[in-house]
Amino acid sequence: MNAGDTHAYNEFRGTVRRFARAEVAPHAAEIDRDKRPPVEAFEASLALGLPGLPYPERLGGQGGDMLSQCIVLEEIGRVCASTALTVSSSWILMAVMDFGTPAQQQSIVPDITAGRARCAWGLTEPQGGSDLMGAKTQARRDGDAWVINGTKRFITNGGWAEWYLIFARTEPKRFGLFLVHKNDPGVSFGAQERKMGMRGSPTCDVILENVRVDAGRQLGDPTRGAENIGAALMRSRLHIAAHALGIASGALDEAVHYTTGREQFGQAIARFQMVRCIVADMAIKVEAARATLYRAVQMYESGDPQAKLQASIAKVLCSDAAMAVTTDAVQLHGGYGYLEDYPVERMMRDAKVTQIWEGTNQIQRLMIAKDVYDVLA
Ligand SMILES: Cc1cc2nc3c(=O)[nH]c(=O)nc-3n(C[C@H](O)[C@H](O)[C@H](O)COP(=O)(O)OP(=O)(O)OC[C@H]3O[C@@H](n4cnc5c(N)ncnc54)[C@H](O)[C@@H]3O)c2cc1C
């Protein structure tokens, strides 16, 4: 798609919205209740090529830009956050396009774009997620191979994914990135976590015990893993912001729908000024978050050096909007908002983690403050 072609993006959004309503929404409550991956919706998303969206066409992808990726997350996240997360997990191995060799790209990416392989990444460890440079997982060189030992915690798609991008220490102050397959000897998985939300997305420990991988599984320079993961994190921060924006938009949809139909004191509650004021504030938060995210996307696409700062701002605004708007949506449903029978209950639970993962909103604020001082001081 041409970045200036608004019509093409609107058409694309319409296609994804219809797909989300027809193929994703019907399973959203069920996968949350049964705590199982969105198998049907993921399979259906292959018809639109969504798992392969950002990958190049020569490897079976669609070469979709960042705006189209965000549109997908927004529209699917609007009806089912777990499914949006599952689709975007396939995009994690875009790191192979950034830092991988042609042989690595050829051997891994076509399976992802065809939906034969799912992906995950392992950064967080039991002793901490915010302090990434404190990671203890070690990759030790042994001849031409690497031997990896450590535990990665809270891994989305853990046990369900075939490929794991593992961040490991290769020197006392240096890190590397490694491609680990679920069937590699020494790889095992912890029990599935029992979570507040995102229950349709598997999460567990990935345990690596003397996992031996050959040099072909080393991704990029084994001493530049921290720098390389930084680039991947900026991209995923935009994804996570779009995902949170989708949750917020979905909760606003539900609130408008419910307040229009529910009557108290002989009229629709949507006619009460105080209710309208809450809905107006929800819309303000959603629109402010969307404008900030799209500006971050534009800066990312144009290679603007301030794109990282804007991506952090978008992550904070979109996830804080998701939490606030879903909480208001529950409030506007009264007692019914507290029941599993209405989607806003799930949306509020799903929203919380968007403030926690991918660099908590406290860590984002630390990074934003640093950049602001660097630029303005
Ligand atoms: C459902 C789910 C899925 C996830 N998926 C993945 C995944 O696929 N891959 C992966 O690698 N990780 C994943 N994570 C992990 C997630 O990224 C981490 O939980 C997150 O980075 C926070 O790390 P932590 O949980 O260790 O919290 P901590 O780092 O221990 O932080 C605890 C609290 O202290 C605050 N804090 C920490 N340091 C500072 C500071 N310097 N200043 C101010 N406040 C601070 C934090 O903001 C937070 O409020 C997932 C987590 C969840 C819940």
PDB file of C-alpha atoms in Angstrom, residues 42 72 92 122 153 161 164 170 176 186 216 222 266 269 271 281 349 353 374:
ATOM      1  CA  PHE A  42      -5.731 -17.940  13.742  1.00  0.00           C
ATOM      2  CA  VAL A  72      -4.936  -5.173  12.004  1.00  0.00           C
ATOM      3  CA  ILE A  92       8.185 -11.149  16.270  1.00  0.00           C
ATOM      4  CA  GLY A 122      12.014 -14.743  25.563  1.00  0.00           C
ATOM      5  CA  ARG A 153       9.279 -16.234  32.271  1.00  0.00           C
ATOM      6  CA  ALA A 161       5.017 -21.671  19.367  1.00  0.00           C
ATOM      7  CA  TYR A 164      11.606 -18.810  20.267  1.00  0.00           C
ATOM      8  CA  THR A 170      27.295 -14.233  25.734  1.00  0.00           C
ATOM      9  CA  GLY A 176      23.197 -12.276  21.793  1.00  0.00           C
ATOM     10  CA  GLY A 186      16.842 -29.447  26.473  1.00  0.00           C
ATOM     11  CA  GLY A 216      23.170 -21.064  12.048  1.00  0.00           C
ATOM     12  CA  PRO A 222      26.375 -12.349  19.309  1.00  0.00           C
ATOM     13  CA  GLY A 266     -38.340   5.913  31.485  1.00  0.00           C
ATOM     14  CA  ILE A 269     -29.514   6.028  29.925  1.00  0.00           C
ATOM     15  CA  ARG A 271     -29.884  10.572  27.372  1.00  0.00           C
ATOM     16  CA  ASP A 281     -14.322  11.452  27.882  1.00  0.00           C
ATOM     17  CA  ARG A 349      -9.274  -7.725  32.453  1.00  0.00           C
ATOM     18  CA  VAL A 353      -1.585  -6.149  31.058  1.00  0.00           C
ATOM     19  CA  ASP A 374      18.354  14.991  26.295  1.00  0.00           C
TER      20      ASP A 374
END
